[in-house]
PDB file of N, CA and C in Angstrom:
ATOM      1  N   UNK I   1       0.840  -1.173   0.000  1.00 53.00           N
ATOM      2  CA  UNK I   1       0.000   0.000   0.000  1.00 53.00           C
ATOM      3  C   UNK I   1       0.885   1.236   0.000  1.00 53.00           C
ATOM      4  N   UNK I   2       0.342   2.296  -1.121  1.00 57.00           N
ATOM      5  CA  UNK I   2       1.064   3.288  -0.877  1.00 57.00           C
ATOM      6  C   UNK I   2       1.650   4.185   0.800  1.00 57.00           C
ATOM      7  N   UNK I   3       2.420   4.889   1.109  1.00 71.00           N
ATOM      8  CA  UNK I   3       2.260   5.389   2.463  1.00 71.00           C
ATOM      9  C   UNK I   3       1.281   6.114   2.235  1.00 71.00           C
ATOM     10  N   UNK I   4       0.775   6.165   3.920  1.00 79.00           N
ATOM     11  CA  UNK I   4      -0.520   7.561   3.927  1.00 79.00           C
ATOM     12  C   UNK I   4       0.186   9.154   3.568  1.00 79.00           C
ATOM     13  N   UNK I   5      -0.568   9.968   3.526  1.00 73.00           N
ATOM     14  CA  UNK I   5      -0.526  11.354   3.855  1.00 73.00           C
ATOM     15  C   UNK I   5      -1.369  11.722   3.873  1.00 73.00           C
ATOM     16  N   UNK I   6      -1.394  13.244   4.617  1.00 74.00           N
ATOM     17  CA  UNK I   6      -2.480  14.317   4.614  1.00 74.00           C
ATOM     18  C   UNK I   6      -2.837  14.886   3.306  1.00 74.00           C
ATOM     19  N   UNK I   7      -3.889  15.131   3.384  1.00 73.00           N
ATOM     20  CA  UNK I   7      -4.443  15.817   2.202  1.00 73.00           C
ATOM     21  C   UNK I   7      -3.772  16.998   1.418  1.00 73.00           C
ATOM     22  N   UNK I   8      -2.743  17.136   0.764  1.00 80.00           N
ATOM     23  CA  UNK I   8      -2.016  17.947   0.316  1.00 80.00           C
ATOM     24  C   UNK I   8      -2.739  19.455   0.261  1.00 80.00           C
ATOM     25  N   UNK I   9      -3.835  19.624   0.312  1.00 81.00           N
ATOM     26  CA  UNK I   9      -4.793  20.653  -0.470  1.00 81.00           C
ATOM     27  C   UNK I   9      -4.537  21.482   0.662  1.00 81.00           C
ATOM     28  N   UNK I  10      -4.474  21.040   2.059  1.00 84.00           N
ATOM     29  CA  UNK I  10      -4.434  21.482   3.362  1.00 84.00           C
ATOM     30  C   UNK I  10      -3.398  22.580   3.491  1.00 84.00           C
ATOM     31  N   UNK I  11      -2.307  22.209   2.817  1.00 85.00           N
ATOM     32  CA  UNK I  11      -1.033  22.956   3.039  1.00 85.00           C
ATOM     33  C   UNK I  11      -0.949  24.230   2.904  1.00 85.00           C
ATOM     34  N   UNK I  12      -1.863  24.857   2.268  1.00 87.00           N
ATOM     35  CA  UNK I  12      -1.932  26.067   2.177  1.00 87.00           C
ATOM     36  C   UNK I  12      -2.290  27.272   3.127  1.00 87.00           C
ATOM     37  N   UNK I  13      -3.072  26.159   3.607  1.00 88.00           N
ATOM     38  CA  UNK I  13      -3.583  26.956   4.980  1.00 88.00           C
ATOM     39  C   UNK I  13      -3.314  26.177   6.391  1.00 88.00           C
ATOM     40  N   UNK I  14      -2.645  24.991   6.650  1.00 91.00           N
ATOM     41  CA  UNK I  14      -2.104  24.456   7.681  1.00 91.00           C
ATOM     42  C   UNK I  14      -1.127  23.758   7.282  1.00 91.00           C
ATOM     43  N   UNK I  15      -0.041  24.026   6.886  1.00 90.00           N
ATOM     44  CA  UNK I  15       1.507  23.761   6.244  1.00 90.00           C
ATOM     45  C   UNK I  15       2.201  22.650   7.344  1.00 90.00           C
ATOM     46  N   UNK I  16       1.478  23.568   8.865  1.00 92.00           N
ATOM     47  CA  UNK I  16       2.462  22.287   9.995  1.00 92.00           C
ATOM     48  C   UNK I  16       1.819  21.563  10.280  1.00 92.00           C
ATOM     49  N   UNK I  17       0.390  21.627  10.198  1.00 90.00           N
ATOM     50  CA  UNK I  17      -0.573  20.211  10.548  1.00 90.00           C
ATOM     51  C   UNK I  17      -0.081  19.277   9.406  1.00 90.00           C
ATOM     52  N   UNK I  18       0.079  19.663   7.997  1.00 89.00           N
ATOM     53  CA  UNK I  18       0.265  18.933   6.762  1.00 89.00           C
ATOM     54  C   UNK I  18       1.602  17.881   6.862  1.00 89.00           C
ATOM     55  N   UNK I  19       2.259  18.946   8.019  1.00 90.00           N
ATOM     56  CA  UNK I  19       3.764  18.201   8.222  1.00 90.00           C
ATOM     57  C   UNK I  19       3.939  16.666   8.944  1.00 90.00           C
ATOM     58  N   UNK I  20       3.150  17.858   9.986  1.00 92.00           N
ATOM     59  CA  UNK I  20       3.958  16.616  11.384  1.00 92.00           C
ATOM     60  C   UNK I  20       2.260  15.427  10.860  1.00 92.00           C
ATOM     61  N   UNK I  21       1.440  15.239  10.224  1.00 89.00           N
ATOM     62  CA  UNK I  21       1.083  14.913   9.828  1.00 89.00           C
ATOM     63  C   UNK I  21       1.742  13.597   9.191  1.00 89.00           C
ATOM     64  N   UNK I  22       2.167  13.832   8.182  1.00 90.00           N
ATOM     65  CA  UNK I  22       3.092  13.542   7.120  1.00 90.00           C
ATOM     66  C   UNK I  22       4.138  12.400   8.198  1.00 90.00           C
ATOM     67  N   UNK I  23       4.956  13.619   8.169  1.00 90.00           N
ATOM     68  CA  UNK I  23       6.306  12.856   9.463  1.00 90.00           C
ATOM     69  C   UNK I  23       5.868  12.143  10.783  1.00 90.00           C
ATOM     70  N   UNK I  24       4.768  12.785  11.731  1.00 92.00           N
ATOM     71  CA  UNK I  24       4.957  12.062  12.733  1.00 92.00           C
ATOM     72  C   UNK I  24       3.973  10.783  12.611  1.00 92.00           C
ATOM     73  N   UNK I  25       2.810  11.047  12.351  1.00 91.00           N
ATOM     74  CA  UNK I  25       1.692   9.978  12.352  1.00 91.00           C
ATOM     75  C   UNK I  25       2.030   8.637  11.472  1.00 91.00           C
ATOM     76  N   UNK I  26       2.340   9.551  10.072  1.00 89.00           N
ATOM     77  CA  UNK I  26       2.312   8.782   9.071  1.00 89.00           C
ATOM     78  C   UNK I  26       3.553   7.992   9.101  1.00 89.00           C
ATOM     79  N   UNK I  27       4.315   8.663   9.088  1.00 88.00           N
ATOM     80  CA  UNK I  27       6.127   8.223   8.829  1.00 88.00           C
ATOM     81  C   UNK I  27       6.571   7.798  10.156  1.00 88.00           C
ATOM     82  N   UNK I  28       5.712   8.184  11.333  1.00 92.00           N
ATOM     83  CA  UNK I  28       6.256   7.351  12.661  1.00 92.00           C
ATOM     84  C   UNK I  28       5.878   6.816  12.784  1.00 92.00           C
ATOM     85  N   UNK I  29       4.689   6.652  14.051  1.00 92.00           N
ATOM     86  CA  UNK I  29       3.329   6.272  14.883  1.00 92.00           C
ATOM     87  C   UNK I  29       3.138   4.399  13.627  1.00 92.00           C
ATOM     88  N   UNK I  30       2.827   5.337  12.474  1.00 91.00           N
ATOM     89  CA  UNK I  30       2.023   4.428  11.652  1.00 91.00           C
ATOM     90  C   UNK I  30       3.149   3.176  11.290  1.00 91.00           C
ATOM     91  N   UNK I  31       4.062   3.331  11.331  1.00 91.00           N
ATOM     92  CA  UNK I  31       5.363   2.506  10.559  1.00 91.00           C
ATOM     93  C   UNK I  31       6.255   2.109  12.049  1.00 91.00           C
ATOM     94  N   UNK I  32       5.776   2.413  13.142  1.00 94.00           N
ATOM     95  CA  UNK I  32       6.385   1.294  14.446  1.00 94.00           C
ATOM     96  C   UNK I  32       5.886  -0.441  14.558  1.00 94.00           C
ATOM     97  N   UNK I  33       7.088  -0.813  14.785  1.00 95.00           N
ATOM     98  CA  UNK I  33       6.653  -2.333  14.386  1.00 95.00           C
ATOM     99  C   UNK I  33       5.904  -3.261  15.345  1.00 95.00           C
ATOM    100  N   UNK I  34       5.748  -2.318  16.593  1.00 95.00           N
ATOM    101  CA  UNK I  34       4.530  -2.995  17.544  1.00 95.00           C
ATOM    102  C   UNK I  34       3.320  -3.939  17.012  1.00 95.00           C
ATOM    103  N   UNK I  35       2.693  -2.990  15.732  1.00 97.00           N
ATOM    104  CA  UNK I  35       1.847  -3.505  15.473  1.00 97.00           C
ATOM    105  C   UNK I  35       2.085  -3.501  13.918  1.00 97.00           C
ATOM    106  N   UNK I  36       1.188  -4.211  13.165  1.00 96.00           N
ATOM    107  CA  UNK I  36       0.977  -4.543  12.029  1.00 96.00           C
ATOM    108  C   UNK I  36       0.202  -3.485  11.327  1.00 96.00           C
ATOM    109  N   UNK I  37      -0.246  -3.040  10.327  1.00 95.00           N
ATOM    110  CA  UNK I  37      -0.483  -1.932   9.594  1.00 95.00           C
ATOM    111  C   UNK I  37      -1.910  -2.127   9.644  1.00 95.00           C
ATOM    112  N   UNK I  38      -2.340  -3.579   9.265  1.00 97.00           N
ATOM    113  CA  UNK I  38      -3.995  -4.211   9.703  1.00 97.00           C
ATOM    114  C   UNK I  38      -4.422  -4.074  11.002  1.00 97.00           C
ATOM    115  N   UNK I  39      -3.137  -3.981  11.951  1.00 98.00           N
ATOM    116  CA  UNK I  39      -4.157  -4.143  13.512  1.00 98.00           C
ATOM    117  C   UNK I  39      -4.332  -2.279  14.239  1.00 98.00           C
ATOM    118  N   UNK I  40      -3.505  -1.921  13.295  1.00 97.00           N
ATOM    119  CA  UNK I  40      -3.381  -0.231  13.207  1.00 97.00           C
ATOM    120  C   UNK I  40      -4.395   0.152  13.046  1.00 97.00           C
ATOM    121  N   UNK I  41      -5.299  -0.173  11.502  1.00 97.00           N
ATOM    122  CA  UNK I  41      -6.202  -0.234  10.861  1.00 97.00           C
ATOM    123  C   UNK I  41      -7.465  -0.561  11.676  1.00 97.00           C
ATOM    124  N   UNK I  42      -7.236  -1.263  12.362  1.00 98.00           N
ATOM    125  CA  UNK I  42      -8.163  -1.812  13.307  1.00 98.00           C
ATOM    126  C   UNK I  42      -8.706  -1.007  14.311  1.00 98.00           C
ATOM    127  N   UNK I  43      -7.899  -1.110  14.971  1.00 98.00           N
ATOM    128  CA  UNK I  43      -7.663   0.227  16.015  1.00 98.00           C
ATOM    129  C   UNK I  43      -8.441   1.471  15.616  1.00 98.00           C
ATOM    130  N   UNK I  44      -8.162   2.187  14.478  1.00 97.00           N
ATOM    131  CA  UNK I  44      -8.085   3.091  14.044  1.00 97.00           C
ATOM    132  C   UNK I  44      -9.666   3.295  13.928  1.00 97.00           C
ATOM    133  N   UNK I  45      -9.931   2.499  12.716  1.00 98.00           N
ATOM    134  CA  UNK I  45     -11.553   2.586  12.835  1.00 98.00           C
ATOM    135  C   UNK I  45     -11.871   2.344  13.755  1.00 98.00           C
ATOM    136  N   UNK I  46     -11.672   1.349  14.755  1.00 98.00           N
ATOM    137  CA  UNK I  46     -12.953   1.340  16.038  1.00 98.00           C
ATOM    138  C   UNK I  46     -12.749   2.432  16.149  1.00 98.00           C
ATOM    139  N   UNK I  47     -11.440   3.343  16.937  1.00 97.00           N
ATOM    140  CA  UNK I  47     -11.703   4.334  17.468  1.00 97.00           C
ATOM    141  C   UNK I  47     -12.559   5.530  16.920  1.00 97.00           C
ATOM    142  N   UNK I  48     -12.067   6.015  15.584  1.00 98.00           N
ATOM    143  CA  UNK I  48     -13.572   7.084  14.908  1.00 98.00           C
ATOM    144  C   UNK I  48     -14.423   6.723  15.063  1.00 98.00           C
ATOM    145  N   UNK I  49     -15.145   5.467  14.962  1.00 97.00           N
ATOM    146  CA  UNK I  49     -16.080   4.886  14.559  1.00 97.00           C
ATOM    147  C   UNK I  49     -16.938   5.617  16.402  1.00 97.00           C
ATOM    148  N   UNK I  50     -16.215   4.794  17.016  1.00 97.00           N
ATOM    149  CA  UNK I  50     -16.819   5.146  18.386  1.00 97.00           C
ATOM    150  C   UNK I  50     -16.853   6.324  19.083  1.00 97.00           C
ATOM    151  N   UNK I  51     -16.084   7.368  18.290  1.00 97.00           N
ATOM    152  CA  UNK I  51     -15.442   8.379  18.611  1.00 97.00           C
ATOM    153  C   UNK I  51     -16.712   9.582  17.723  1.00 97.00           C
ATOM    154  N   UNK I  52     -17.725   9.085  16.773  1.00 96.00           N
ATOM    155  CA  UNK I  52     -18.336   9.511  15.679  1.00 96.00           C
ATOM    156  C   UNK I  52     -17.324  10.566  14.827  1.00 96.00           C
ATOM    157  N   UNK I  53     -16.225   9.887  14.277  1.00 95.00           N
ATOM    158  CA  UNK I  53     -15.251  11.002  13.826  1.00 95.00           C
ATOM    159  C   UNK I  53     -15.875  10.449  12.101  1.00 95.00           C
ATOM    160  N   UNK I  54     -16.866  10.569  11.522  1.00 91.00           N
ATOM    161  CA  UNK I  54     -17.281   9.800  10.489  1.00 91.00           C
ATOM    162  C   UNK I  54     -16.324  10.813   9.046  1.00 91.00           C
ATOM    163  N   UNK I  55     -15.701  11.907   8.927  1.00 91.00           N
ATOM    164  CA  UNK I  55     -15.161  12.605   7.578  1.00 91.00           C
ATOM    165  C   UNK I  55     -13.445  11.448   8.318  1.00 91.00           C
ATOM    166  N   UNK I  56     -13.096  11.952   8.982  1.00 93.00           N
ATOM    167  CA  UNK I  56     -12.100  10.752   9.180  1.00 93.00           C
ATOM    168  C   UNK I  56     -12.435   9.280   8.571  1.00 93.00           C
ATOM    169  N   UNK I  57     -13.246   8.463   9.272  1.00 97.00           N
ATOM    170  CA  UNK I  57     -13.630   7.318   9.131  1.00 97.00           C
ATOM    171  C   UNK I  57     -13.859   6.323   7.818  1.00 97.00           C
ATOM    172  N   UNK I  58     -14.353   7.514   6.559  1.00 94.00           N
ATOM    173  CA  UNK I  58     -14.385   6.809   5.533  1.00 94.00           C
ATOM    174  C   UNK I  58     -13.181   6.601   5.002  1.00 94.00           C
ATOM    175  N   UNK I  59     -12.057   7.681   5.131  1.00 93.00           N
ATOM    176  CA  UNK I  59     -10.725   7.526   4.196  1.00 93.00           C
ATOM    177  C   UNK I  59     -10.180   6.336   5.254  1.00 93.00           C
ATOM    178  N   UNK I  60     -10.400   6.274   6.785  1.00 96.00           N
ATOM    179  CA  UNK I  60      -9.938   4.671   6.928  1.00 96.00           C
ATOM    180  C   UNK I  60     -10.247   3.266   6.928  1.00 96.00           C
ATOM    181  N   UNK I  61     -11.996   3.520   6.371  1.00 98.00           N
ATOM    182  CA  UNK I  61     -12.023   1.989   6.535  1.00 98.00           C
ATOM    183  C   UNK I  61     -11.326   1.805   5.090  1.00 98.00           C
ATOM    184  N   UNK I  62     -11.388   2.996   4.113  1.00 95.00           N
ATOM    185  CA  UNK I  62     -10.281   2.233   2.712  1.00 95.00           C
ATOM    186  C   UNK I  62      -9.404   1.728   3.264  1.00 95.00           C
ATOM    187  N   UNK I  63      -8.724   2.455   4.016  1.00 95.00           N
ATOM    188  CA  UNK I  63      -7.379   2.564   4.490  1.00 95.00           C
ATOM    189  C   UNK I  63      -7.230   0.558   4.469  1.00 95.00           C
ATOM    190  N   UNK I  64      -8.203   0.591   5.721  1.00 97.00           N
ATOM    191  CA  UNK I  64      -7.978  -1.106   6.565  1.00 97.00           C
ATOM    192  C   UNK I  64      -8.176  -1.986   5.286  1.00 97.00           C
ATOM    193  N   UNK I  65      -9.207  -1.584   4.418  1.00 97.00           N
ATOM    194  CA  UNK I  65      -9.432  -2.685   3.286  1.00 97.00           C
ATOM    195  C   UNK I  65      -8.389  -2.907   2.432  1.00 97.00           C
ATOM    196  N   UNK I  66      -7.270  -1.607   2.241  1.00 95.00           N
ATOM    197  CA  UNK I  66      -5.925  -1.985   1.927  1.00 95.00           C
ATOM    198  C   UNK I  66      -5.247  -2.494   2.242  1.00 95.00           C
ATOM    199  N   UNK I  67      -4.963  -2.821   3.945  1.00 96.00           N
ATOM    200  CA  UNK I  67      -4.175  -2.896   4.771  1.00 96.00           C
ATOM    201  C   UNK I  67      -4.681  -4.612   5.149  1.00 96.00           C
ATOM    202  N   UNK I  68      -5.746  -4.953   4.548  1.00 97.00           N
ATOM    203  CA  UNK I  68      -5.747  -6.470   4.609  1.00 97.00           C
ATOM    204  C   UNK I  68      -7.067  -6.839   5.144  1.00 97.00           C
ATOM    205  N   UNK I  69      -7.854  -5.947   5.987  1.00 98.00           N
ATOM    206  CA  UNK I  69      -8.823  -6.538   6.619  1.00 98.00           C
ATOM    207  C   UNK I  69     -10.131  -6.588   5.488  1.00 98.00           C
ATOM    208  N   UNK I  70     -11.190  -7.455   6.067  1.00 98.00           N
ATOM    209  CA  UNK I  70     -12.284  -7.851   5.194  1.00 98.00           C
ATOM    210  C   UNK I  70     -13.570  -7.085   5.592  1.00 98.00           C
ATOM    211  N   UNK I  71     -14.483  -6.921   4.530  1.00 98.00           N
ATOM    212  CA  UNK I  71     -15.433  -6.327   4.945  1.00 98.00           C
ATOM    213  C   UNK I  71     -16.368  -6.952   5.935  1.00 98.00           C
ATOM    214  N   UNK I  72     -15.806  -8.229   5.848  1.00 98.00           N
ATOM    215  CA  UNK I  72     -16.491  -9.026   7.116  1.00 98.00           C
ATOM    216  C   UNK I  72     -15.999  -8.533   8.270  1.00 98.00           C
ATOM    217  N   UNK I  73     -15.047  -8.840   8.457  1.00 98.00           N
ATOM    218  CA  UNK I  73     -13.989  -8.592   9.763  1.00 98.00           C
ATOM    219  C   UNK I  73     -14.273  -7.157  10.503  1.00 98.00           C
ATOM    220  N   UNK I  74     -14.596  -5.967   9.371  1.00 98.00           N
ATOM    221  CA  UNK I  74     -14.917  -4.358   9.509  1.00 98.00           C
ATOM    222  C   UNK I  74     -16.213  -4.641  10.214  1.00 98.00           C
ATOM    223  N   UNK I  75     -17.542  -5.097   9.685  1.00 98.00           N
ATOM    224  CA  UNK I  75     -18.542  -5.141   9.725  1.00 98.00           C
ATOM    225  C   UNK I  75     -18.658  -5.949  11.718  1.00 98.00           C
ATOM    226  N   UNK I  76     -17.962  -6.894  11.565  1.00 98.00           N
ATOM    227  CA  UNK I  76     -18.162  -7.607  13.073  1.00 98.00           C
ATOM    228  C   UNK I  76     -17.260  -6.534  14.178  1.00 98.00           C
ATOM    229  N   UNK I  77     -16.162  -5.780  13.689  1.00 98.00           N
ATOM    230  CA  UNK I  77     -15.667  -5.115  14.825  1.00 98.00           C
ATOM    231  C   UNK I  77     -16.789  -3.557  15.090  1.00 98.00           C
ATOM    232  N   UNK I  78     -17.073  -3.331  13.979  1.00 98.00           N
ATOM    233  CA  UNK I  78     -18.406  -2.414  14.138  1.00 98.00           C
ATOM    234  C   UNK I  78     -19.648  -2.737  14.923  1.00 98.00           C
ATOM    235  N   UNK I  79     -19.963  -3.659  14.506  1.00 98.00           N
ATOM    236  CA  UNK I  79     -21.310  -4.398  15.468  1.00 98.00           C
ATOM    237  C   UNK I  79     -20.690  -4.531  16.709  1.00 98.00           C
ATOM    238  N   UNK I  80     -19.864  -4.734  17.032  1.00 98.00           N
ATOM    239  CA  UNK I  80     -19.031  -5.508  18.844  1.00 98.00           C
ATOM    240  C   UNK I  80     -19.426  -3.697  19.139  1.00 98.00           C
ATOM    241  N   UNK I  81     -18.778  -3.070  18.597  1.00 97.00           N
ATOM    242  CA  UNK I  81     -18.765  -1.426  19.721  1.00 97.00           C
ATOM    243  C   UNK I  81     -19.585  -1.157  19.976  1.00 97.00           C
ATOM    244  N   UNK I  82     -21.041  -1.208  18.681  1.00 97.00           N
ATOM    245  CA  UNK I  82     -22.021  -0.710  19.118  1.00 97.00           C
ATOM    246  C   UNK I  82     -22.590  -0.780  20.434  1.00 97.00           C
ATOM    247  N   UNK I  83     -22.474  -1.767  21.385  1.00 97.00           N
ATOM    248  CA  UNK I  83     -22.397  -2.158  22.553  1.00 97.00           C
ATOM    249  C   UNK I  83     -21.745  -1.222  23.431  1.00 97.00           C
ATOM    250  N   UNK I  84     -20.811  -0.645  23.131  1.00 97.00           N
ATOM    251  CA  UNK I  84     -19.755  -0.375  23.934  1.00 97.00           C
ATOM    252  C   UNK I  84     -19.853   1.939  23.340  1.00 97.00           C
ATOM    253  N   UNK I  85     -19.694   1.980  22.630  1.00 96.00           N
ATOM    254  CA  UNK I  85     -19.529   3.065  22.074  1.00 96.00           C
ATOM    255  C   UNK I  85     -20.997   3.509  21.240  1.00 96.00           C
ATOM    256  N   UNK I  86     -22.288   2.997  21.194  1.00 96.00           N
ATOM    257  CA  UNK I  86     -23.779   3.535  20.588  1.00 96.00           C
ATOM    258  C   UNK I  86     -24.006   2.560  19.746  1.00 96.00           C
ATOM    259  N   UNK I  87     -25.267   2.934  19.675  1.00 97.00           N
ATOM    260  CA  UNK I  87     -25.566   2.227  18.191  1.00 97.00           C
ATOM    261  C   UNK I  87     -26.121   3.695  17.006  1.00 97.00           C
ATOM    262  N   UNK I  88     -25.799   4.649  17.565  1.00 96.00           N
ATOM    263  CA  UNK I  88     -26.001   5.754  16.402  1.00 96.00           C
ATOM    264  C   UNK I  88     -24.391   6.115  15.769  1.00 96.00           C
ATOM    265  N   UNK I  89     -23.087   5.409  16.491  1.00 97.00           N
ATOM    266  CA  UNK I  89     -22.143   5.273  16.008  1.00 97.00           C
ATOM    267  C   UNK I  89     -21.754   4.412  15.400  1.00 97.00           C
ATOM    268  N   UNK I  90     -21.922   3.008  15.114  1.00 97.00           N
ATOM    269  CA  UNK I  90     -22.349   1.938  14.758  1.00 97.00           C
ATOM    270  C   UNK I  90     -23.305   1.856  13.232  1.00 97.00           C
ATOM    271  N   UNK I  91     -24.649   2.123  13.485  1.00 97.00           N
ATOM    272  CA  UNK I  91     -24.969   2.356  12.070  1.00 97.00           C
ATOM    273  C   UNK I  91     -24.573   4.159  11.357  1.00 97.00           C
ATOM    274  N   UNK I  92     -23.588   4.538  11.965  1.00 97.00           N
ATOM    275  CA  UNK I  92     -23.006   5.615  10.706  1.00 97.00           C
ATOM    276  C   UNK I  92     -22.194   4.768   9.739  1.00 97.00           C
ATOM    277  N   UNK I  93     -20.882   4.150  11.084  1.00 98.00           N
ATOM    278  CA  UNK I  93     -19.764   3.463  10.499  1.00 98.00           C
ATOM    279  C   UNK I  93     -20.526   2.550   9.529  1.00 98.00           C
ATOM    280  N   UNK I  94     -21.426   1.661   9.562  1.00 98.00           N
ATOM    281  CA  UNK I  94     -21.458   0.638   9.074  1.00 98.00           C
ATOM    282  C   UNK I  94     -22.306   1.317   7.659  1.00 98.00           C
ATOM    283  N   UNK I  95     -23.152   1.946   7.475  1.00 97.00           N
ATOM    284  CA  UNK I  95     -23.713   2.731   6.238  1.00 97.00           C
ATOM    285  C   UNK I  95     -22.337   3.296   5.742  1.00 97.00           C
ATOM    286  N   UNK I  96     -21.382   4.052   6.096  1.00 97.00           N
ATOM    287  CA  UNK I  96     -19.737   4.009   5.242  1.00 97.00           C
ATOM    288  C   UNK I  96     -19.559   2.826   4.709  1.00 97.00           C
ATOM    289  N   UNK I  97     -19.117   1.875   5.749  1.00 98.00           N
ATOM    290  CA  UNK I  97     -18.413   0.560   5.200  1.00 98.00           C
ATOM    291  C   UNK I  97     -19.042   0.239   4.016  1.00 98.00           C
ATOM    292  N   UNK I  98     -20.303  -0.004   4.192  1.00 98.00           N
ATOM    293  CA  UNK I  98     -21.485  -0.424   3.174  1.00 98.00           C
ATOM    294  C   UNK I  98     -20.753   0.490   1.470  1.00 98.00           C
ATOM    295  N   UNK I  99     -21.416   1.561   2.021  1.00 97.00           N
ATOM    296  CA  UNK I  99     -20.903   2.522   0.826  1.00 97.00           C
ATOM    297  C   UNK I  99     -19.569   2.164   0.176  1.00 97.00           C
ATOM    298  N   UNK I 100     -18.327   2.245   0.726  1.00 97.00           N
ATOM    299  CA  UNK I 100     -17.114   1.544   0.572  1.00 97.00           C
ATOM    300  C   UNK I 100     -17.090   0.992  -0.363  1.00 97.00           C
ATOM    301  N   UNK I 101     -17.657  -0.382   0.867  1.00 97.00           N
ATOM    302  CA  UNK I 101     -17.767  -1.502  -0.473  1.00 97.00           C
ATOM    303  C   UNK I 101     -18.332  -1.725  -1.364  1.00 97.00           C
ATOM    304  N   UNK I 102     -19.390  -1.309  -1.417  1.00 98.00           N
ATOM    305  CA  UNK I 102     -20.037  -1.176  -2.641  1.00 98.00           C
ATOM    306  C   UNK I 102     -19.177  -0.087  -3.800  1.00 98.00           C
ATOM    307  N   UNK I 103     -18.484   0.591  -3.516  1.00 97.00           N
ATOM    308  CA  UNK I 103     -17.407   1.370  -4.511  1.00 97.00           C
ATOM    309  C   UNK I 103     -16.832   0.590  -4.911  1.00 97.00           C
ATOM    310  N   UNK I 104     -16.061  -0.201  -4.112  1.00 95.00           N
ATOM    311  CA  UNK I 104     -15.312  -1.260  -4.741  1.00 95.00           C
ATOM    312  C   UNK I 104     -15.477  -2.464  -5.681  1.00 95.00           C
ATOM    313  N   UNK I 105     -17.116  -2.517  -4.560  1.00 92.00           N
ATOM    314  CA  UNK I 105     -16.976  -3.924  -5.840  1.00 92.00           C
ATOM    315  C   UNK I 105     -17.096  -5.546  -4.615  1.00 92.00           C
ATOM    316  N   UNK I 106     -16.722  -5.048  -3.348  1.00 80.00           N
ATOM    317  CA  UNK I 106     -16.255  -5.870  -2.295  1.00 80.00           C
ATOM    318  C   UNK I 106     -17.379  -6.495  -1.774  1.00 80.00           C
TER     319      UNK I 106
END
């Protein structure tokens, strides 16, 4: 998978968010070998997901579907939070995923 970055478009008007962006998240955080890029992925969406960070959320469940996980696998860690984190956070994420995959094809 290509590396991530921030939205280049940003730079114009937040040059150091665009950065440490870039360098710390992407080029650090994201590329420590603790974890795997899928369990990152993982992580990642639950947390928006539960977090209702949904303009985040869609560029990562691509993200995870790159990064290896299945729309099954997305779909069951979504349903588990709803429990834990809403179920009005829950069916946002999961109407994304849906959408997603259906872009794809998945």
């Amino acid at each position: 998978m290509p590396k991530q970055s921030a939205p280049q478009e940003l730079a114009g008007i937040a040059p150091k968010l665009v950065e440490v962006t870039d360098e710390v998240l992407f080029g650090d955080v994201w590329e420590r070998p603790g974890l795997s890029p899928r369990d990152r992925s993982l992580v990642t969406v639950s947390t928006l997901a539960a977090l209702y960070r949904g303009e985040q959320l869609a560029y990562h469940l691509g993200v995870a579907l790159d990064n290896g996980l299945s729309v099954e696998e997305l779909s069951e860690a979504i349903t588990h939070l709803a429990f834990y984190a809403g179920w009005p956070n829950a069916m946002t994420a999961i109407t994304q995923l849906k959408r997603i995959a259906d872009e794809r094809g998945a």
